[in-house]
Amino acid sequence: MSGDPPPLFEARDLVKHFRIRRSVVQAVNGVSLAIPRGRTLGLVGESGSGKSTVARLALRLLEPTSGELRFDGTDLRRASRTEMRALRRRMQIVFQDPFGSLNPRMRVLDAVGEPLAVHRLARGRARVDRVVELLERVGLSARDLHKYAHQFSGGQAQRIGIARALATDPDLIVCDEAVSALDVSVQAQVLNLLKRLQAELGLSYLFIAHDLNVVRYMSDEVCVMYLGEIVERGDGDALFADPRHPYTQMLVDAIPEFGRRERAVPEGETPSPSNPPPGCRFHTRCPQVAQDCRTEVPLVHRIAPDRTAACHLHDPRREVTLA
Ligand code: ADP
Ligand code: MG
């Protein structure tokens, strides 16, 4: 038997197609991923690749078209309302826009204390004490209890969002572009706060961002998404040091301090998810495109013990085919 404990969260073959009048937007098209306890899974890809849809599906804020979701052994799609209410406490989300996700008319006490009230975890004096404890955890203090969101800087407001996410004592926090709206120096402070909280509380993160450097800094394992699909997955440092899928190579080449100039940077726009290219979805932009890429959907190939890529280049039968 394998020695690895079961992951805290698991998605299998997750599909979400949005029907809009005559067209179907294939936002997520068969995504499988697992988040081990106490670890961070990074999800990276350009805008529109389906990252936020995966986040919303994971938290059951959206119903999937098909696929499986498991949290701590429970099948989320079969969970009863009561089970789901109990599980919601254990999964929280931090969004990109700290001000947009906080009600401007709420004081910090009420914003951070709201989940405690909703889940009937604490009231009165106990609630105030718990909110102060949460504020101190994220680098704020009791002096902030009666202020409003607009009285804070972006970084401080995001700390309030994190305190609110922590209120129910979750196991999993989905961070969807949680630092993308912040200045670089403030980003680093919030990322370090998230890392410290993970170490102190044993949290698992699904860490979503379009910025490779941010994802690399935060993640143990990374999944790279393109047009609703995971094209490459692997250990974060190894993946960015030696990207193997042409799309990951393109993303890495776009970072000045990483990029290898000798690699051709592919041109062209990302196709629409309501009309994705046949075969490999990346073939219209791929500098290494071959005939079969235009017609055959690539399988996911294991190319190293902890690396997979969905690309015909990595098909072990390919040399035979080409010969
Ligand atoms: P990302 O977070 O990677 O930028 P999203 O998950 O937000 O990507 O979006 C993926 C695709 O799905 C986009 O083309 C987006 O327009 C589309 N999409 C997302 N939500 C909806 C929705 N509710 N209805 C229709 N299309 C949607
Ligand atoms: Mg998004």
Tab-separated table of C-alpha atoms and ligand atoms in Angstrom:
chain	number	residue	atom	x	y	z
A	1	MET	CA	0.000	0.000	0.000
A	2	SER	CA	1.094	3.553	-0.637
A	3	GLY	CA	2.369	5.435	2.412
A	4	ASP	CA	0.845	8.761	1.356
A	5	PRO	CA	-2.180	9.836	3.432
A	6	PRO	CA	-5.267	10.691	1.372
A	7	PRO	CA	-5.326	14.323	0.204
A	8	LEU	CA	-7.512	16.817	2.047
A	9	PHE	CA	-9.147	17.884	-1.197
A	10	GLU	CA	-9.475	16.143	-4.514
A	11	ALA	CA	-11.135	16.995	-7.826
A	12	ARG	CA	-11.492	14.447	-10.603
A	13	ASP	CA	-12.391	15.206	-14.201
A	14	LEU	CA	-14.064	18.428	-13.220
A	15	VAL	CA	-16.052	20.002	-16.059
A	16	LYS	CA	-17.920	23.310	-16.087
A	17	HIS	CA	-19.563	24.437	-19.301
A	18	PHE	CA	-21.610	27.644	-19.225
A	19	ARG	CA	-24.483	27.756	-21.659
A	20	ILE	CA	-24.950	31.252	-23.060
A	21	ARG	CA	-27.701	31.540	-25.666
A	22	ARG	CA	-26.475	29.443	-28.603
A	23	SER	CA	-22.910	28.930	-27.426
A	24	VAL	CA	-21.263	26.887	-24.716
A	25	VAL	CA	-18.286	28.321	-22.825
A	26	GLN	CA	-15.984	25.434	-21.903
A	27	ALA	CA	-14.534	27.203	-18.866
A	28	VAL	CA	-13.204	24.045	-17.180
A	29	ASN	CA	-12.742	20.936	-19.239
A	30	GLY	CA	-11.657	17.883	-17.264
A	31	VAL	CA	-9.479	19.172	-14.426
A	32	SER	CA	-8.105	16.749	-11.828
A	33	LEU	CA	-6.100	17.907	-8.850
A	34	ALA	CA	-5.325	17.007	-5.247
A	35	ILE	CA	-4.272	19.145	-2.293
A	36	PRO	CA	-2.388	17.326	0.480
A	37	ARG	CA	-2.940	18.418	4.071
A	38	GLY	CA	-0.803	21.344	5.146
A	39	ARG	CA	0.479	21.948	1.625
A	40	THR	CA	-0.022	24.496	-1.124
A	41	LEU	CA	-1.160	23.632	-4.614
A	42	GLY	CA	-0.562	26.460	-7.064
A	43	LEU	CA	-2.780	27.061	-10.069
A	44	VAL	CA	-1.332	29.341	-12.709
A	45	GLY	CA	-2.384	30.401	-16.195
A	46	GLU	CA	-3.355	33.447	-18.203
A	47	SER	CA	-6.563	35.339	-17.557
A	48	GLY	CA	-9.559	33.367	-18.816
A	49	SER	CA	-7.910	29.947	-18.440
A	50	GLY	CA	-10.558	28.845	-15.916
A	51	LYS	CA	-8.766	29.303	-12.582
A	52	SER	CA	-11.549	31.172	-10.770
A	53	THR	CA	-14.108	28.716	-12.079
A	54	VAL	CA	-12.068	25.876	-10.540
A	55	ALA	CA	-12.005	27.852	-7.261
A	56	ARG	CA	-15.778	28.317	-7.247
A	57	LEU	CA	-16.394	24.676	-8.138
A	58	ALA	CA	-14.042	23.524	-5.373
A	59	LEU	CA	-16.043	25.471	-2.784
A	60	ARG	CA	-19.353	24.456	-4.360
A	61	LEU	CA	-20.248	28.049	-5.055
A	62	LEU	CA	-20.932	26.670	-8.558
A	63	GLU	CA	-22.361	23.299	-9.575
A	64	PRO	CA	-20.067	21.361	-11.907
A	65	THR	CA	-21.373	20.058	-15.225
A	66	SER	CA	-19.688	16.786	-14.274
A	67	GLY	CA	-16.824	15.428	-12.222
A	68	GLU	CA	-16.053	14.454	-8.648
A	69	LEU	CA	-15.115	16.545	-5.623
A	70	ARG	CA	-13.944	15.095	-2.332
A	71	PHE	CA	-13.089	16.921	0.878
A	72	ASP	CA	-11.608	14.962	3.763
A	73	GLY	CA	-13.180	11.769	2.460
A	74	THR	CA	-16.653	13.229	1.837
A	75	ASP	CA	-18.124	13.269	-1.665
A	76	LEU	CA	-19.101	16.945	-1.934
A	77	ARG	CA	-21.590	16.350	-4.720
A	78	ARG	CA	-23.526	13.844	-2.618
A	79	ALA	CA	-23.253	15.698	0.709
A	80	SER	CA	-26.544	16.596	2.396
A	81	ARG	CA	-27.343	20.203	3.285
A	82	THR	CA	-26.374	19.554	6.892
A	83	GLU	CA	-23.094	17.917	5.916
A	84	MET	CA	-22.402	20.734	3.471
A	85	ARG	CA	-23.029	23.395	6.120
A	86	ALA	CA	-20.512	21.720	8.416
A	87	LEU	CA	-17.995	21.407	5.558
A	88	ARG	CA	-18.368	25.044	4.477
A	89	ARG	CA	-16.826	26.095	7.763
A	90	ARG	CA	-13.737	24.151	6.838
A	91	MET	CA	-13.241	25.685	3.375
A	92	GLN	CA	-12.826	29.410	2.945
A	93	ILE	CA	-11.789	31.800	0.201
A	94	VAL	CA	-9.786	35.009	-0.033
A	95	PHE	CA	-10.541	37.081	-3.133
A	96	GLN	CA	-8.475	39.489	-5.188
A	97	ASP	CA	-10.148	42.761	-4.312
A	98	PRO	CA	-9.956	43.291	-0.548
A	99	PHE	CA	-12.323	46.266	-0.607
A	100	GLY	CA	-14.857	44.668	-2.922
A	101	SER	CA	-15.121	41.609	-0.694
A	102	LEU	CA	-15.684	43.671	2.476
A	103	ASN	CA	-18.969	45.469	3.032
A	104	PRO	CA	-18.008	49.177	3.298
A	105	ARG	CA	-20.725	49.796	5.911
A	106	MET	CA	-19.455	47.077	8.208
A	107	ARG	CA	-16.969	47.682	10.961
A	108	VAL	CA	-14.042	45.268	11.219
A	109	LEU	CA	-15.676	43.619	14.230
A	110	ASP	CA	-18.743	42.746	12.162
A	111	ALA	CA	-16.866	41.851	8.976
A	112	VAL	CA	-14.531	39.414	10.736
A	113	GLY	CA	-17.207	38.341	13.215
A	114	GLU	CA	-19.887	37.612	10.606
A	115	PRO	CA	-18.784	34.014	9.893
A	116	LEU	CA	-18.798	33.396	13.657
A	117	ALA	CA	-22.427	34.515	13.772
A	118	VAL	CA	-23.439	32.637	10.600
A	119	HIS	CA	-21.973	29.394	11.891
A	120	ARG	CA	-23.085	30.128	15.467
A	121	LEU	CA	-19.551	29.767	16.767
A	122	ALA	CA	-19.386	32.714	19.178
A	123	ARG	CA	-21.484	35.653	20.320
A	124	GLY	CA	-21.255	38.660	22.595
A	125	ARG	CA	-18.004	39.042	24.516
A	126	ALA	CA	-16.655	35.717	23.209
A	127	ARG	CA	-17.140	36.949	19.657
A	128	VAL	CA	-15.258	40.195	20.333
A	129	ASP	CA	-12.415	38.269	21.974
A	130	ARG	CA	-12.206	35.866	19.054
A	131	VAL	CA	-12.140	38.741	16.528
A	132	VAL	CA	-9.325	40.444	18.453
A	133	GLU	CA	-7.398	37.164	18.484
A	134	LEU	CA	-7.895	36.845	14.701
A	135	LEU	CA	-6.822	40.449	14.092
A	136	GLU	CA	-3.652	39.911	16.103
A	137	ARG	CA	-2.911	36.754	14.094
A	138	VAL	CA	-2.877	38.766	10.880
A	139	GLY	CA	-0.872	41.706	12.238
A	140	LEU	CA	-3.750	44.047	13.193
A	141	SER	CA	-5.045	44.818	16.667
A	142	ALA	CA	-8.002	45.581	18.938
A	143	ARG	CA	-7.602	49.244	17.981
A	144	ASP	CA	-8.949	48.332	14.520
A	145	LEU	CA	-12.192	46.733	15.753
A	146	HIS	CA	-14.435	49.720	15.139
A	147	LYS	CA	-12.906	51.026	11.914
A	148	TYR	CA	-14.405	50.628	8.452
A	149	ALA	CA	-12.697	48.949	5.462
A	150	HIS	CA	-12.054	52.242	3.656
A	151	GLN	CA	-9.875	53.413	6.555
A	152	PHE	CA	-7.265	50.772	5.701
A	153	SER	CA	-4.608	50.407	3.018
A	154	GLY	CA	-4.970	47.614	0.440
A	155	GLY	CA	-2.581	45.359	2.304
A	156	GLN	CA	-4.355	45.910	5.624
A	157	ALA	CA	-7.747	45.337	4.026
A	158	GLN	CA	-6.478	42.030	2.641
A	159	ARG	CA	-5.342	41.115	6.170
A	160	ILE	CA	-8.925	41.700	7.294
A	161	GLY	CA	-10.103	39.409	4.482
A	162	ILE	CA	-7.666	36.755	5.707
A	163	ALA	CA	-8.816	37.164	9.333
A	164	ARG	CA	-12.400	36.700	8.160
A	165	ALA	CA	-11.417	33.533	6.256
A	166	LEU	CA	-9.692	32.217	9.397
A	167	ALA	CA	-12.671	32.901	11.666
A	168	THR	CA	-14.269	29.465	11.220
A	169	ASP	CA	-10.966	27.665	11.772
A	170	PRO	CA	-10.803	26.228	8.229
A	171	ASP	CA	-8.562	23.451	6.904
A	172	LEU	CA	-8.494	24.739	3.330
A	173	ILE	CA	-8.233	28.312	2.101
A	174	VAL	CA	-8.608	29.091	-1.584
A	175	CYS	CA	-6.623	32.219	-2.420
A	176	ASP	CA	-7.903	33.506	-5.762
A	177	GLU	CA	-5.466	36.203	-6.937
A	178	ALA	CA	-5.307	37.223	-3.273
A	179	VAL	CA	-2.289	39.492	-3.708
A	180	SER	CA	-2.694	40.439	-7.373
A	181	ALA	CA	-4.134	43.879	-6.622
A	182	LEU	CA	-1.367	44.823	-4.170
A	183	ASP	CA	1.947	46.632	-4.721
A	184	VAL	CA	4.947	44.306	-4.938
A	185	SER	CA	6.336	45.174	-1.476
A	186	VAL	CA	2.920	44.712	0.123
A	187	GLN	CA	2.436	41.472	-1.832
A	188	ALA	CA	5.542	40.023	-0.186
A	189	GLN	CA	4.241	40.892	3.298
A	190	VAL	CA	0.876	39.265	2.670
A	191	LEU	CA	2.492	36.170	1.097
A	192	ASN	CA	4.741	35.813	4.129
A	193	LEU	CA	1.736	36.181	6.407
A	194	LEU	CA	-0.024	33.372	4.505
A	195	LYS	CA	3.080	31.184	4.843
A	196	ARG	CA	3.342	31.871	8.567
A	197	LEU	CA	-0.355	31.087	9.091
A	198	GLN	CA	0.082	27.842	7.190
A	199	ALA	CA	2.961	26.816	9.457
A	200	GLU	CA	1.087	27.828	12.628
A	201	LEU	CA	-2.316	26.392	11.748
A	202	GLY	CA	-1.499	23.530	9.369
A	203	LEU	CA	-3.605	25.085	6.606
A	204	SER	CA	-3.870	23.758	3.062
A	205	TYR	CA	-3.998	26.300	0.251
A	206	LEU	CA	-5.269	26.274	-3.290
A	207	PHE	CA	-3.212	29.235	-4.396
A	208	ILE	CA	-4.365	30.795	-7.642
A	209	ALA	CA	-2.558	33.558	-9.517
A	210	HIS	CA	-1.584	34.563	-13.036
A	211	ASP	CA	1.825	35.740	-11.734
A	212	LEU	CA	4.349	32.886	-11.997
A	213	ASN	CA	6.754	34.336	-9.454
A	214	VAL	CA	4.047	34.610	-6.828
A	215	VAL	CA	2.846	31.046	-7.483
A	216	ARG	CA	6.401	29.702	-7.444
A	217	TYR	CA	7.109	31.392	-4.120
A	218	MET	CA	4.008	29.971	-2.466
A	219	SER	CA	3.501	26.508	-3.917
A	220	ASP	CA	4.739	23.010	-3.227
A	221	GLU	CA	3.186	21.640	-6.401
A	222	VAL	CA	1.967	23.649	-9.374
A	223	CYS	CA	-0.668	23.026	-12.055
A	224	VAL	CA	-0.508	25.081	-15.241
A	225	MET	CA	-3.872	25.785	-16.898
A	226	TYR	CA	-4.602	26.670	-20.491
A	227	LEU	CA	-8.116	27.073	-21.901
A	228	GLY	CA	-9.796	25.076	-19.160
A	229	GLU	CA	-7.277	22.238	-18.969
A	230	ILE	CA	-4.201	21.424	-16.910
A	231	VAL	CA	-1.351	21.147	-19.393
A	232	GLU	CA	1.536	20.549	-16.996
A	233	ARG	CA	1.909	19.674	-13.356
A	234	GLY	CA	4.903	19.205	-11.122
A	235	ASP	CA	7.009	20.267	-8.176
A	236	GLY	CA	6.990	24.074	-8.230
A	237	ASP	CA	10.726	24.802	-8.292
A	238	ALA	CA	11.486	22.028	-10.785
A	239	LEU	CA	8.615	23.050	-13.020
A	240	PHE	CA	9.779	26.635	-13.356
A	241	ALA	CA	13.451	25.653	-13.640
A	242	ASP	CA	12.731	23.170	-16.419
A	243	PRO	CA	9.297	23.655	-17.990
A	244	ARG	CA	8.469	20.831	-20.405
A	245	HIS	CA	5.146	21.815	-21.938
A	246	PRO	CA	5.501	24.457	-24.673
A	247	TYR	CA	2.853	26.596	-22.946
A	248	THR	CA	4.695	26.541	-19.602
A	249	GLN	CA	7.890	27.364	-21.501
A	250	MET	CA	6.118	30.343	-23.014
A	251	LEU	CA	4.962	31.570	-19.596
A	252	VAL	CA	8.432	31.146	-18.129
A	253	ASP	CA	10.085	32.881	-21.097
A	254	ALA	CA	7.873	35.882	-20.482
A	255	ILE	CA	9.542	36.459	-17.084
A	256	PRO	CA	12.694	38.530	-17.683
A	257	GLU	CA	14.903	36.878	-15.057
A	258	PHE	CA	13.893	33.352	-16.083
A	259	GLY	CA	13.353	33.416	-19.800
A	260	ARG	CA	15.618	31.676	-22.229
A	261	ARG	CA	15.932	34.012	-25.141
A	262	GLU	CA	16.763	31.286	-27.638
A	263	ARG	CA	13.266	29.857	-27.344
A	264	ALA	CA	10.839	31.339	-29.811
A	265	VAL	CA	8.001	33.141	-28.061
A	266	PRO	CA	4.771	32.055	-29.718
A	267	GLU	CA	2.452	34.676	-31.057
A	268	GLY	CA	-1.270	34.952	-31.237
A	269	GLU	CA	-4.207	35.433	-29.004
A	270	THR	CA	-5.714	32.861	-26.694
A	271	PRO	CA	-8.650	31.275	-28.556
A	272	SER	CA	-12.143	31.600	-27.090
A	273	PRO	CA	-13.256	28.887	-24.654
A	274	SER	CA	-16.578	28.822	-26.526
A	275	ASN	CA	-14.754	27.689	-29.652
A	276	PRO	CA	-11.554	25.926	-28.545
A	277	PRO	CA	-9.213	24.543	-31.217
A	278	PRO	CA	-9.530	20.832	-32.022
A	279	GLY	CA	-6.731	18.447	-31.065
A	280	CYS	CA	-4.377	20.097	-28.583
A	281	ARG	CA	-5.977	23.348	-27.432
A	282	PHE	CA	-2.579	25.057	-27.491
A	283	HIS	CA	-1.687	24.071	-31.056
A	284	THR	CA	-2.644	27.433	-32.589
A	285	ARG	CA	0.092	29.147	-30.559
A	286	CYS	CA	2.606	26.356	-30.150
A	287	PRO	CA	6.032	26.866	-31.747
A	288	GLN	CA	6.540	23.086	-31.882
A	289	VAL	CA	3.182	22.225	-33.439
A	290	ALA	CA	3.067	19.047	-35.555
A	291	GLN	CA	0.331	17.514	-37.678
A	292	ASP	CA	-1.158	15.269	-34.991
A	293	CYS	CA	-1.444	18.247	-32.597
A	294	ARG	CA	-4.109	19.740	-34.855
A	295	THR	CA	-6.359	16.692	-34.722
A	296	GLU	CA	-5.534	14.476	-31.735
A	297	VAL	CA	-6.214	15.459	-28.131
A	298	PRO	CA	-2.960	14.798	-26.232
A	299	LEU	CA	-2.976	12.363	-23.334
A	300	VAL	CA	-1.438	13.233	-19.973
A	301	HIS	CA	2.054	11.723	-19.981
A	302	ARG	CA	4.167	11.110	-16.903
A	303	ILE	CA	7.565	12.442	-17.913
A	304	ALA	CA	9.303	12.261	-14.519
A	305	PRO	CA	8.323	10.813	-11.118
A	306	ASP	CA	6.579	14.032	-10.156
A	307	ARG	CA	5.895	15.630	-13.504
A	308	THR	CA	3.132	15.231	-16.056
A	309	ALA	CA	2.460	17.034	-19.328
A	310	ALA	CA	-0.468	16.824	-21.727
A	311	CYS	CA	1.513	17.169	-24.932
A	312	HIS	CA	2.203	14.970	-27.968
A	313	LEU	CA	5.919	15.839	-27.716
A	314	HIS	CA	6.030	13.734	-24.567
A	315	ASP	CA	4.177	10.749	-25.977
A	316	PRO	CA	6.597	7.836	-25.658
A	317	ARG	CA	5.145	6.334	-28.867
A	318	ARG	CA	5.804	9.480	-30.819
A	319	GLU	CA	9.288	8.637	-32.132
A	320	VAL	CA	7.890	5.414	-33.490
A	321	THR	CA	5.065	7.315	-35.172
A	322	LEU	CA	7.432	9.826	-36.735
A	323	ALA	CA	9.951	7.240	-37.939
B	1	ADP	P1	-9.521	32.954	-14.850
B	1	ADP	O1	-9.867	33.019	-13.406
B	1	ADP	O2	-8.418	31.991	-15.171
B	1	ADP	O3	-9.231	34.309	-15.435
B	1	ADP	P2	-12.311	32.263	-15.218
B	1	ADP	O4	-12.529	30.979	-14.515
B	1	ADP	O5	-12.765	33.492	-14.538
B	1	ADP	O6	-10.785	32.379	-15.648
B	1	ADP	O7	-13.050	32.194	-16.621
B	1	ADP	C1	-12.827	31.142	-17.552
B	1	ADP	C2	-13.744	31.364	-18.750
B	1	ADP	O8	-15.099	31.122	-18.354
B	1	ADP	C3	-13.707	32.773	-19.310
B	1	ADP	O9	-13.828	32.699	-20.711
B	1	ADP	C4	-14.915	33.415	-18.685
B	1	ADP	O10	-15.408	34.437	-19.508
B	1	ADP	C5	-15.885	32.258	-18.613
B	1	ADP	N1	-16.849	32.383	-17.514
B	1	ADP	C6	-16.574	32.432	-16.184
B	1	ADP	N2	-17.703	32.524	-15.457
B	1	ADP	C7	-18.723	32.533	-16.362
B	1	ADP	C8	-20.157	32.606	-16.242
B	1	ADP	N3	-20.761	32.695	-15.055
B	1	ADP	N4	-20.877	32.581	-17.381
B	1	ADP	C9	-20.281	32.492	-18.580
B	1	ADP	N5	-18.936	32.410	-18.759
B	1	ADP	C10	-18.177	32.426	-17.671
B	2	MG	MG	-9.735	34.602	-12.042
